[in-house]
Short mmCIF file of C-alpha atoms in Angstrom, two decimals:
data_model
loop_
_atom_site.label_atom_id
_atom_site.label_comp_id
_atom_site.label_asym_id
_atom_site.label_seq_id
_atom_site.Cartn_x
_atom_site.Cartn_y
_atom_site.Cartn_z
CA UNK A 202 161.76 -199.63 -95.62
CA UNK A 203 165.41 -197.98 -96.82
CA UNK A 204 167.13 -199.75 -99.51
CA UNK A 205 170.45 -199.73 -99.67
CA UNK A 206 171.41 -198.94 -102.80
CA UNK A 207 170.36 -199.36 -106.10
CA UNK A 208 171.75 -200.15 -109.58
CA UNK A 209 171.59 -201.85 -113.23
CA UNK A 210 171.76 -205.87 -113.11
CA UNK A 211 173.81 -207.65 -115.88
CA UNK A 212 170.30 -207.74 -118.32
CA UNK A 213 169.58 -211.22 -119.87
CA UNK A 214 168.93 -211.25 -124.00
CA UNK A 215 167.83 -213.22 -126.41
CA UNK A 216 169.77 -214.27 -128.41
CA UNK A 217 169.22 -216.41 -131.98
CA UNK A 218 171.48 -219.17 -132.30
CA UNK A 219 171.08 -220.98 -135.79
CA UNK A 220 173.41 -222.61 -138.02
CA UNK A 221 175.70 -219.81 -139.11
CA UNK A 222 175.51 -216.39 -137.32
CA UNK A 223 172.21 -214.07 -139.33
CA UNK A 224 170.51 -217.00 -140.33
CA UNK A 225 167.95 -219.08 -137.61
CA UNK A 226 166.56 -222.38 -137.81
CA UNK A 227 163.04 -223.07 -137.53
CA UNK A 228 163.84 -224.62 -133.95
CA UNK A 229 166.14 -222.97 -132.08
CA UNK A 230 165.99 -219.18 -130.64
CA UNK A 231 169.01 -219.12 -127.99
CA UNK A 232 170.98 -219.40 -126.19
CA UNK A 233 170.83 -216.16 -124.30
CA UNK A 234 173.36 -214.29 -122.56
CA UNK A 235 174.58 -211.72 -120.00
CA UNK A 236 174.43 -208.24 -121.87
CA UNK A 237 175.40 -205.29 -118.79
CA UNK A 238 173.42 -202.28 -119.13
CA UNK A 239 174.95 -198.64 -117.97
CA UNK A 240 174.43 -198.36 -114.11
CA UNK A 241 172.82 -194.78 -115.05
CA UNK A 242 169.37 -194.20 -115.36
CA UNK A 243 168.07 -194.26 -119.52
CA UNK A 244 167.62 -192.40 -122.30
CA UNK A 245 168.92 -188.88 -121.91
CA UNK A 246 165.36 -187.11 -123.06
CA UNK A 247 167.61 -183.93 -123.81
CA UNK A 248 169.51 -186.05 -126.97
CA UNK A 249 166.99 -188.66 -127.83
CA UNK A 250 163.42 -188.39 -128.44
CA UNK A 251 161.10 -190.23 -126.11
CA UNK A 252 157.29 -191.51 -125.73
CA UNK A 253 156.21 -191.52 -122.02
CA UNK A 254 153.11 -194.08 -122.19
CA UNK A 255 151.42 -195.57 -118.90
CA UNK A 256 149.73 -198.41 -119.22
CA UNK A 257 146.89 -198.81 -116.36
CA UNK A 258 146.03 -202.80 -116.02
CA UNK A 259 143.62 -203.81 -113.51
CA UNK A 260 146.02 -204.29 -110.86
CA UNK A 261 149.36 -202.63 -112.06
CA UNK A 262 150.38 -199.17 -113.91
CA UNK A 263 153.64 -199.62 -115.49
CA UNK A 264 155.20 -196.09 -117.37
CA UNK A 265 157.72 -196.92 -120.46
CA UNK A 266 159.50 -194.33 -121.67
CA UNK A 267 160.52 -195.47 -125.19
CA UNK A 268 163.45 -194.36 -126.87
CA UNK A 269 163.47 -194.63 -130.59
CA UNK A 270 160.63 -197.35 -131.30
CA UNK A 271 158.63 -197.04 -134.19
CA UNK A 272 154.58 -197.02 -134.40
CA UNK A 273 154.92 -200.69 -134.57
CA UNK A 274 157.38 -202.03 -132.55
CA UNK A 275 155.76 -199.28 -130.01
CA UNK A 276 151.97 -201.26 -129.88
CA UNK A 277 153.80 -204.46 -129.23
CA UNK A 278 155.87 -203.53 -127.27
CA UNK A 279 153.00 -201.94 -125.18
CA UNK A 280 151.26 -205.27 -125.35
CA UNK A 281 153.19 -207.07 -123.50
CA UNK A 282 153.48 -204.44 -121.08
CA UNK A 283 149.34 -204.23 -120.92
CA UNK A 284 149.69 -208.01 -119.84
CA UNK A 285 151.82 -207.52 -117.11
CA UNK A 286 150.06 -204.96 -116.03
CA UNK A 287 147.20 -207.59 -115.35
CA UNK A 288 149.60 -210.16 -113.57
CA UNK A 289 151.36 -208.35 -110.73
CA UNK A 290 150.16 -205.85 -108.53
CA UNK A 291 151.18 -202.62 -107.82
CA UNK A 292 150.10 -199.21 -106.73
CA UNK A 293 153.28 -197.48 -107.87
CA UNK A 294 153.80 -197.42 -111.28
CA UNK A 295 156.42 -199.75 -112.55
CA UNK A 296 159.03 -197.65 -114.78
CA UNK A 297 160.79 -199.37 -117.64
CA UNK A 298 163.57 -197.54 -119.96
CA UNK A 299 162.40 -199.26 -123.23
CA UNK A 300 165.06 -198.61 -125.87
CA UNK A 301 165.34 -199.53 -129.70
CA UNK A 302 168.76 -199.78 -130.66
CA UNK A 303 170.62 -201.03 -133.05
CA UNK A 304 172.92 -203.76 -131.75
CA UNK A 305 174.81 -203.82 -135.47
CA UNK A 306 174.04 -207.61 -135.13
CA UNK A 307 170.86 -210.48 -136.78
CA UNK A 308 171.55 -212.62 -133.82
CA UNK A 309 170.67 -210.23 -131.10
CA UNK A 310 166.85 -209.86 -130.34
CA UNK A 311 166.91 -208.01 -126.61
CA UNK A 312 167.87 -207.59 -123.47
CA UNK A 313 166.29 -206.50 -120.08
CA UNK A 314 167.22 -206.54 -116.34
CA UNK A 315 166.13 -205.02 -113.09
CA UNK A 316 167.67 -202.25 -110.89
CA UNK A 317 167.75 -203.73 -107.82
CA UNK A 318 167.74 -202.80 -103.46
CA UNK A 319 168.71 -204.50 -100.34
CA UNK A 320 167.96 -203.81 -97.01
CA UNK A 321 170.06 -203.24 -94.18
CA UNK A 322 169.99 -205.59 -90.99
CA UNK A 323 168.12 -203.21 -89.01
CA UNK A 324 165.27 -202.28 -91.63
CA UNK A 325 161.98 -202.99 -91.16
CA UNK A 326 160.93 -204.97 -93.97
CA UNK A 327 158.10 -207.44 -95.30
CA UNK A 328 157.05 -210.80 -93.96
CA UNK A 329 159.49 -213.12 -96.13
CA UNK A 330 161.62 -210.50 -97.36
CA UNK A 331 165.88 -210.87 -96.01
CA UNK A 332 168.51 -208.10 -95.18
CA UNK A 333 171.55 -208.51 -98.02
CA UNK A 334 169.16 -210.07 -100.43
CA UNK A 335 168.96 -208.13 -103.34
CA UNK A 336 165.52 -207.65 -104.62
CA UNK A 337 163.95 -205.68 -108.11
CA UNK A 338 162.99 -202.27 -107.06
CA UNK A 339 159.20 -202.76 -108.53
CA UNK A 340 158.85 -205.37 -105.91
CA UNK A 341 159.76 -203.45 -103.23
CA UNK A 342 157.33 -200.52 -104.74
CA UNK A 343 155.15 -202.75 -104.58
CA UNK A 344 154.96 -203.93 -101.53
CA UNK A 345 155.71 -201.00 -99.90
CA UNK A 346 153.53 -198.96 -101.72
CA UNK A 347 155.65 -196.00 -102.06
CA UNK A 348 158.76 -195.46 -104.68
CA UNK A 349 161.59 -196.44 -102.40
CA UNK A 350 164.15 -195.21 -104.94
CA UNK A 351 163.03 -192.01 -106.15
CA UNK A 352 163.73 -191.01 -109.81
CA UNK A 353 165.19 -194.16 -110.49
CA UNK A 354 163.77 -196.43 -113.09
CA UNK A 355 162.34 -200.10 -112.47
CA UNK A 356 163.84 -202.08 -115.55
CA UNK A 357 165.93 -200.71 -118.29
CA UNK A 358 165.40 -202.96 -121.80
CA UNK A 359 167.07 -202.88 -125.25
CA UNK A 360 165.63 -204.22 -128.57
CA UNK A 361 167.43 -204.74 -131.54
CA UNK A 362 166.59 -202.29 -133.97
CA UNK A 363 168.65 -204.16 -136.61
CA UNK A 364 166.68 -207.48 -137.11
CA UNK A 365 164.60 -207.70 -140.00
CA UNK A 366 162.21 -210.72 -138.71
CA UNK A 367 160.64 -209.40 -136.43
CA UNK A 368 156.61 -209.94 -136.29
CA UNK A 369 154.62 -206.68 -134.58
CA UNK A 370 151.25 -207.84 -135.28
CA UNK A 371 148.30 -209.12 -133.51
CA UNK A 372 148.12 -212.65 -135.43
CA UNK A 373 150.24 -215.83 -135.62
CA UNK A 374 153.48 -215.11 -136.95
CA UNK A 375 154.84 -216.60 -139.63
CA UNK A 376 157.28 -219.80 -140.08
CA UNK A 377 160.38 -217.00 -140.15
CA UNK A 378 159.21 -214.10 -137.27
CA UNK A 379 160.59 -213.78 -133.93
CA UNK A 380 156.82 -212.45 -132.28
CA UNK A 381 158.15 -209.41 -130.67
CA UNK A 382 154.95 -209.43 -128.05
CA UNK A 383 156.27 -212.73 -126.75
CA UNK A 384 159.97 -211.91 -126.29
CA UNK A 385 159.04 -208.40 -124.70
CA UNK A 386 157.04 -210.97 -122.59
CA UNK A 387 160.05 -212.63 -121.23
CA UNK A 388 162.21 -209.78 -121.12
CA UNK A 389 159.70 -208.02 -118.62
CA UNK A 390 160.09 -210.84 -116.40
CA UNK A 391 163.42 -210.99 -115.80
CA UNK A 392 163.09 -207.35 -115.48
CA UNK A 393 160.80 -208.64 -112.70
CA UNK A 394 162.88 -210.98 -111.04
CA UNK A 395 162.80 -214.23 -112.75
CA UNK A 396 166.75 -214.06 -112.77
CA UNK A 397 169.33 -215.50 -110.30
CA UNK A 398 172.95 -214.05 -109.00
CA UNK A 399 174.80 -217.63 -109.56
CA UNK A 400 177.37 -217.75 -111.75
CA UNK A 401 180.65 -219.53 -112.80
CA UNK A 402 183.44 -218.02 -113.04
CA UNK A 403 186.78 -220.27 -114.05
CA UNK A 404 186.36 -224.31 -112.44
CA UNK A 405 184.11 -221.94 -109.29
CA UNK A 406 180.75 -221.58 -108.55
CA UNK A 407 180.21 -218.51 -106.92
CA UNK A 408 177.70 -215.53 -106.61
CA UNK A 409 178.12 -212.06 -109.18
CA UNK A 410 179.56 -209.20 -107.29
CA UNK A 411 177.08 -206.59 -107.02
CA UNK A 412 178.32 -202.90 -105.81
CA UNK A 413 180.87 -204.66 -104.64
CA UNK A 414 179.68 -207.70 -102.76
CA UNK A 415 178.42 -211.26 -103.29
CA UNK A 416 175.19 -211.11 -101.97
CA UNK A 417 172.24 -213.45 -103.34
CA UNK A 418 169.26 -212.32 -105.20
CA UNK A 419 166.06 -213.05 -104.38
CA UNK A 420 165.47 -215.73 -107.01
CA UNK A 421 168.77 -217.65 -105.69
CA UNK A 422 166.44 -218.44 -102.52
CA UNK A 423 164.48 -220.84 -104.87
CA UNK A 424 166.79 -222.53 -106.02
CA UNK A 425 167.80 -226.20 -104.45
CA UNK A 426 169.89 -229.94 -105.63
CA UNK A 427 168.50 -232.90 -105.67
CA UNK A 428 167.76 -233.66 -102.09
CA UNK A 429 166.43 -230.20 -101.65
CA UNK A 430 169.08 -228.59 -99.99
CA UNK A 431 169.76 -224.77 -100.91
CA UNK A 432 171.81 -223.81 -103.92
CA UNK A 433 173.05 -221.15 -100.96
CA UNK A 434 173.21 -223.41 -98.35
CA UNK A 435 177.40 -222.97 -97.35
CA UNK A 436 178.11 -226.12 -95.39
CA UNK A 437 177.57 -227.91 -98.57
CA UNK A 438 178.49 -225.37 -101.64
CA UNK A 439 180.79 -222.84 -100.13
CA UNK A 440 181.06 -220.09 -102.23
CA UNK A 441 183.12 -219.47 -104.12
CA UNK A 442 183.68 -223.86 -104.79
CA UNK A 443 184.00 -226.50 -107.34
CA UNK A 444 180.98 -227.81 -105.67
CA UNK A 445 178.96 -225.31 -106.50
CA UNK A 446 180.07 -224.87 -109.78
CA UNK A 447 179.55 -228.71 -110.23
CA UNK A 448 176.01 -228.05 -109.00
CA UNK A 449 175.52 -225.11 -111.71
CA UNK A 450 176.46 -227.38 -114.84
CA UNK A 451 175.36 -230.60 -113.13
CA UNK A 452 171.45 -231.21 -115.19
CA UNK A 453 170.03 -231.33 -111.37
CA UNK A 454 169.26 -228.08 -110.72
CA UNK A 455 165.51 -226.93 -109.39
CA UNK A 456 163.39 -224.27 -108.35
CA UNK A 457 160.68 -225.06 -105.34
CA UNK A 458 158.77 -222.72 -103.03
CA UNK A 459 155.40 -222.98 -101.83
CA UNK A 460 152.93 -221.31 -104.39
CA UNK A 461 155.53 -223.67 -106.89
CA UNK A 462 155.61 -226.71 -105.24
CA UNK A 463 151.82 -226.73 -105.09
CA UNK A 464 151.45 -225.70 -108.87
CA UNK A 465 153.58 -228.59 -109.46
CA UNK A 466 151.94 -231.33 -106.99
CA UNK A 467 155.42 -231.10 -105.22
CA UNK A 468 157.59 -232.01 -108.17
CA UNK A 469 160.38 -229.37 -108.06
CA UNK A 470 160.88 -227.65 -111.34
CA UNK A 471 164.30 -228.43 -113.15
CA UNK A 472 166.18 -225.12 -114.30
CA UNK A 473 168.03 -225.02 -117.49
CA UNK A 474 171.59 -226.13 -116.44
CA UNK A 475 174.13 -227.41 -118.84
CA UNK A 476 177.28 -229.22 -119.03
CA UNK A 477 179.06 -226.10 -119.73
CA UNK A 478 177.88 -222.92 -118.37
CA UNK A 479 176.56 -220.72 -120.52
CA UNK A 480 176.32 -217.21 -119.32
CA UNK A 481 172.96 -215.52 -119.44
CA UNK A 482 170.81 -218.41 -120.17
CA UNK A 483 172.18 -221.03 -117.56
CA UNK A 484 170.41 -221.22 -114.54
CA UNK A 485 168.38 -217.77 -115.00
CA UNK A 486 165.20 -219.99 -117.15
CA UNK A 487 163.20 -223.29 -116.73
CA UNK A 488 165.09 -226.12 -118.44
CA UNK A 489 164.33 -226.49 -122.26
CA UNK A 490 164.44 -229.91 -122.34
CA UNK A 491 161.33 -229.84 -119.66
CA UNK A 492 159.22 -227.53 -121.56
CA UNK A 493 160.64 -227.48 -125.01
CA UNK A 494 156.94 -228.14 -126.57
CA UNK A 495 155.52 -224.42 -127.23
CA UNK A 496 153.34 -223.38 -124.39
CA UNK A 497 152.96 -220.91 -121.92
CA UNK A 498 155.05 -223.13 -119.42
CA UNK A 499 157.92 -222.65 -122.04
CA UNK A 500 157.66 -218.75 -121.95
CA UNK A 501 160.95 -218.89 -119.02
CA UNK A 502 163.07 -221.18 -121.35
CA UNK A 503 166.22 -220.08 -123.01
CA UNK A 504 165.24 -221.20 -126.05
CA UNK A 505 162.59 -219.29 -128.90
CA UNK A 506 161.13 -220.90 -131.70
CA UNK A 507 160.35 -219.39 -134.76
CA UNK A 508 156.43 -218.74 -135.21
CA UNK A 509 155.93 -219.11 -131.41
CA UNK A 510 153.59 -216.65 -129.99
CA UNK A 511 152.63 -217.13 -125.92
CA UNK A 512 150.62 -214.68 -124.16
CA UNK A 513 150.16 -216.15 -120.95
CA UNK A 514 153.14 -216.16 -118.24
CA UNK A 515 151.81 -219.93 -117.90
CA UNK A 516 151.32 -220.96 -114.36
CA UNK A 517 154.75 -221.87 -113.32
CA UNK A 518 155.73 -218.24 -113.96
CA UNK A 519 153.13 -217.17 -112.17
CA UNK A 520 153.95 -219.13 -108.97
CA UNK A 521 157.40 -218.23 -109.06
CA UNK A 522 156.43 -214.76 -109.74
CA UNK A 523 154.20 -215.31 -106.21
CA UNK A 524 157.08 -217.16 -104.50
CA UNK A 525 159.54 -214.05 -104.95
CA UNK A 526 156.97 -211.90 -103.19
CA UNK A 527 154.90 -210.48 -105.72
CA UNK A 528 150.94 -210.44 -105.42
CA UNK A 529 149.30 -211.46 -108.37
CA UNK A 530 146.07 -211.06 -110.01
CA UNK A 531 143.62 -211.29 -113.17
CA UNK A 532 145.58 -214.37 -115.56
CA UNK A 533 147.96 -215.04 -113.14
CA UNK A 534 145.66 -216.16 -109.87
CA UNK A 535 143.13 -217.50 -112.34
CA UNK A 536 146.07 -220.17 -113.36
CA UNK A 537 147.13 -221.24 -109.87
CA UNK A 538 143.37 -221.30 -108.54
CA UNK A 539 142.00 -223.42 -111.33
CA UNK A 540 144.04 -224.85 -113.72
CA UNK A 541 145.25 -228.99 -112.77
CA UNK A 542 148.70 -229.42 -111.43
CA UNK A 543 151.48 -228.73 -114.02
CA UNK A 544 153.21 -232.16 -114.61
CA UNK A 545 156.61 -232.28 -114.70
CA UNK A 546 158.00 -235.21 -116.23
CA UNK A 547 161.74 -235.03 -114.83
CA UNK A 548 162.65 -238.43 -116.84
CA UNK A 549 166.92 -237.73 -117.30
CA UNK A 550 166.69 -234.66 -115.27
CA UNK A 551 165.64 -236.79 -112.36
CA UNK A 552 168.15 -237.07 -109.50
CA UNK A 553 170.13 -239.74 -109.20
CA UNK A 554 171.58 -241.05 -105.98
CA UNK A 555 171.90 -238.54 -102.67
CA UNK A 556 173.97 -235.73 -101.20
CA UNK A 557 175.52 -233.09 -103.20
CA UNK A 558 178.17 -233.41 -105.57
CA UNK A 559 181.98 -233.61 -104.16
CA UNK A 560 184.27 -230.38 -103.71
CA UNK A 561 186.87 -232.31 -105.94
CA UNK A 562 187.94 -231.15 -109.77
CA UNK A 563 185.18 -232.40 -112.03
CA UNK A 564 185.99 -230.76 -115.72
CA UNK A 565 183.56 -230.91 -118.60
CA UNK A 566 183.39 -233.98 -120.49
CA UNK A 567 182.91 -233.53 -124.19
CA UNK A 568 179.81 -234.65 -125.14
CA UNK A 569 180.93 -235.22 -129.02
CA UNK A 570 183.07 -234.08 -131.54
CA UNK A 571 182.70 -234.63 -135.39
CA UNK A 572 185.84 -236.16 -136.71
CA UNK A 573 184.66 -236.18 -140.34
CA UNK A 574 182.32 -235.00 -142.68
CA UNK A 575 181.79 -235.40 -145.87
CA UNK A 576 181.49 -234.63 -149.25
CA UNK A 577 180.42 -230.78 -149.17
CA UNK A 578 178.96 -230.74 -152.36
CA UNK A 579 176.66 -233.21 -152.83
CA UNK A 580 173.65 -233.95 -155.47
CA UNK A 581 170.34 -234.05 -154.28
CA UNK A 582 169.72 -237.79 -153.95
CA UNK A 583 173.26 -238.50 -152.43
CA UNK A 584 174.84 -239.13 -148.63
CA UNK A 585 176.72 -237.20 -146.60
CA UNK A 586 178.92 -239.53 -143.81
CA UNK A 587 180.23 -238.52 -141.00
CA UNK A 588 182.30 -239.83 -137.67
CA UNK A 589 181.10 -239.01 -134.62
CA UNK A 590 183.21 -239.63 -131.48
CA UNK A 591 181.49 -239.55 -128.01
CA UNK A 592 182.90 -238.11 -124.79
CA UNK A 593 180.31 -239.84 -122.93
CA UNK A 594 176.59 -240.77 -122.63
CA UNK A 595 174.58 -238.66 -124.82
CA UNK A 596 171.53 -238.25 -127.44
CA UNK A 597 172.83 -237.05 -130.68
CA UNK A 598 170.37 -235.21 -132.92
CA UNK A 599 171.01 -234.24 -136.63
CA UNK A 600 169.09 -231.67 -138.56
CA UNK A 601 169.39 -230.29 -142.21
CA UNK A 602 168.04 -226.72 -142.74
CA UNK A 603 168.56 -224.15 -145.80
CA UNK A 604 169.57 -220.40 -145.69
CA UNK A 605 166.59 -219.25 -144.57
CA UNK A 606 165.73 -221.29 -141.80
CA UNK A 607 163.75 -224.08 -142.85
CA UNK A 608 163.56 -227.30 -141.45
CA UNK A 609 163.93 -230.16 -143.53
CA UNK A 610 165.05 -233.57 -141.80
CA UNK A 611 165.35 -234.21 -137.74
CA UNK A 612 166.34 -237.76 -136.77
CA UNK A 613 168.08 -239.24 -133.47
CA UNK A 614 171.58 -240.45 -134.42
CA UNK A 615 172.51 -242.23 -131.04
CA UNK A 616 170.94 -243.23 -127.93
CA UNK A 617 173.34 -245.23 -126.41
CA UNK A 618 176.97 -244.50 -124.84
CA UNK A 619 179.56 -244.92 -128.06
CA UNK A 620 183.31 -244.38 -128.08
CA UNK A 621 182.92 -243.92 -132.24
CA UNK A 622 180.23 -244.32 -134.62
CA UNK A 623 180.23 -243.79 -138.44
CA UNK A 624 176.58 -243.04 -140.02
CA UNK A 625 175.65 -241.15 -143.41
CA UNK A 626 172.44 -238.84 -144.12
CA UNK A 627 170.57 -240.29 -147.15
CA UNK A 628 169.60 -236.89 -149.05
CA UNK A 629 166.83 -238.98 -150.87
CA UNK A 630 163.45 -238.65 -150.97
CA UNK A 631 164.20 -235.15 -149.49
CA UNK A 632 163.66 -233.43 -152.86
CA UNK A 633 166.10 -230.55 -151.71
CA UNK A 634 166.82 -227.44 -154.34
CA UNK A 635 169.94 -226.46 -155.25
CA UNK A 636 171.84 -224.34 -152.93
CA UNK A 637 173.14 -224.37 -149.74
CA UNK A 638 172.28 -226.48 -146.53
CA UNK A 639 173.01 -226.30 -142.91
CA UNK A 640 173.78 -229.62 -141.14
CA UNK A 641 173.66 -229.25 -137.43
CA UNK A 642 174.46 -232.27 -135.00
CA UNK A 643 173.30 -231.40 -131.17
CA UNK A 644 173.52 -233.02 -128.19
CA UNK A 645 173.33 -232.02 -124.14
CA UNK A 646 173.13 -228.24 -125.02
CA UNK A 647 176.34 -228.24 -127.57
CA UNK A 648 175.94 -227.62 -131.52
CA UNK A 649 178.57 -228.57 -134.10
CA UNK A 650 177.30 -226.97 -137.60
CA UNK A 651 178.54 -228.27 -141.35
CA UNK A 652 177.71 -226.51 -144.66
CA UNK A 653 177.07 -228.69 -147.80
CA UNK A 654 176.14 -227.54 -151.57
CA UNK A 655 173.20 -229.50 -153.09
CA UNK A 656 172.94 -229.32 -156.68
CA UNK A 657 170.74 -231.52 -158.70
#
């Protein structure tokens, strides 16, 4: 088994998205997007001082070599690491370039990716595995059992050493902390796999060029429409097409295979795809309106809430994990062996009619813009009104949070298809201190943000 080559994907991070860039709401942890990591292998142990530390699960050793971290950030870090490490198998230690750096940004929380291998046609490779399909390198370690890329690391990963929220310990975090366990969690697997070559590019759907070419990655085999045709399948989404980029941004976007289907009872699992492509966090994670409630079937969405802690990969993660060729074990096989069928409730994400979408220009409709607002300042037990005009169907949530994150009204605006509506937030009864509040109106994956002065 000779891999091709081998190199750095575009990593996916975390990134916070609140109400005004620093400051979080208690909701909301995304969107994330594509951060590139150098194509060289990470740190340089000659400039920067290291930690090697292997981790030896029951059915996995992964080695981090971590670059910067302090004592705390180090344990749980490691954590995570210690629970992958009881997931996936693998004889050959899984290497991961673990760096803290600071990214000179609050928003920021991480990034992680795998380096990746393909075969050629005439390798001799695993039951189920392709030739020009690029795979993670641990995978292929794996299944190989041998290091098929000598001296080359496995993942390379980036945490930002500049956020101040961050919670390292072993208990729940509070209502402000970003658990650093749980995104290290989801970092590791993407570095894994969990993380597709699809992209957008312009009014085109196409596939990332990798060293060069367009080839798909292993996680792009998973993917399918609505009738359960292939996201790759050519004859209906050439690449590069407006089809396919229609298909990308279209909400009917889903991830089957057979450990999945059967975790699911056959209902395909919908991947996050929005109106307007968002890079990094469209497509690559399960869709957040699916699994918004915090659980470990949420641990793949884009989104992070504040306070969330998950520790399990949750059993759709698992059987993806198992349908991109991994073996699993401990946590992992215990979920798909005796836990009920996850249930999926599709409800708007379910497909409507057949076929895939037409190769003909099909631009982003606005879902809503806010065509007043008003007054900014404001005393306690006052309004604020605003116009809203809709682009086309669409559920319209308003929220009101302060500086530091803290959630204090959520209500449903509109339910219904509107050309223009006027409504007002009654401040009453919300008993809100003087200072400054955040009003964000949402809707189909866009945010429009307002800033008003309470005083009493």
């Amino acid at each position: 088994m000779v891999p091709r080559l081998r190199l750095v994907l575009p990593a996916l991070a975390l990134l916070l998205g609140g109400p005004v860039l620093g400051q979080a709401p208690s909701e909301i942890a995304g969107p994330v997007y594509a951060h590139a990591l150098p194509d060289t292998p990470r740190p340089d142990a000659r400039t920067t001082p290291t930690v090697v530390v292997q981790s030896r699960g029951a059915a996995a050793t992964f080695e981090v070599i971590y670059t910067g971290f302090p004592a705390q950030a180090q344990a749980a870090f490691q954590r995570a690491v210690d629970l992958w490490a009881d997931f996936v198998v693998s004889a050959v230690p899984i290497r991961v370039n673990a760096e803290w750096v600071d990214f000179d940004s609050e928003t920021t929380l991480g990034a992680a990716g795998p380096f990746i291998a393909q075969f050629d046609e005439g390798d001799s490779r695993p039951a189920g595995f392709e030739a020009n399909v690029w795979y993670p390198i641990a995978l292929l370690n794996s299944r190989a059992g041998r290091d098929v890329a000598p001296g080359s690391p496995d993942i390379s990963a980036e945490f930002n050493a500049a956020f101040n929220r961050w919670h390292f310990g072993t208990g729940t975090p509070g209502p402000s902390q970003f658990d650093f366990t749980t995104v290290v969690l989801h970092e590791l697997a993407h570095g894994l796999g969990f993380i597709g070559g699809l992209t957008v590019e312009g009014n085109q759907g196409t596939l990332v060029s990798t060293s060069g070419n367009r080839d798909p990655f292993a996680f792009d085999l998973l993917a399918r429409d609505c009738d359960g045709n292939r996201a790759l399948d050519e004859a209906l989404y050439p690449r590069p097409s407006r089809a396919l980029r229609t298909l990308l941004t279209g909400q009917a976007l889903f991830l089957t295979g057979s450990t999945l289907d059967a975790t699911t009872a056959g209902v395909p699992a919908p991947l996050f795809a929005p109106t307007s492509w968002n890079p990094g966090s469209s497509y690559s994670h399960l869709n957040e309106s699916t699994f918004s409630e915090p659980s470990p079937q949420s641990l793949m969405t884009p989104f992070f809430v504040q306070g969330e802690r998950i520790l399990s990969p949750g059993a759709l993660t698992c059987a993806v994990m198992e349908d991109l060729g991994w073996e699993l074990a401990g946590e992992c096989l215990r979920l798909l062996s005796t836990q009920s069928p996850v249930v999926i409730d599709l409800g708007n994400d379910a497909c409507v009619g057949t076929g895939p979408p037409p190769p003909t220009p099909n631009p982003t409709i606005e879902v809503f813009r806010l065509d007043d607002f008003g007054p900014r300042l404001v005393r306690s037990g006052g309004r604020v009104d605003f116009t809203i005009s809709f682009g086309n169907a669409t559920i319209v949530d308003v929220r009101i949070y302060d500086t530091l994150g803290r959630l204090y009204l959520a209500r449903r605006f509109a339910e219904e298809p509107q050309t223009t509506s006027t409504g007002s937030l009654d401040l009453g009864g919300l008993s809100l201190p003087s200072g400054q509040y955040y009003v964000a109106f949402s809707a189909q994956d866009r945010q429009v943000v307002e800033k008003i002065s309470v005083i009493r």
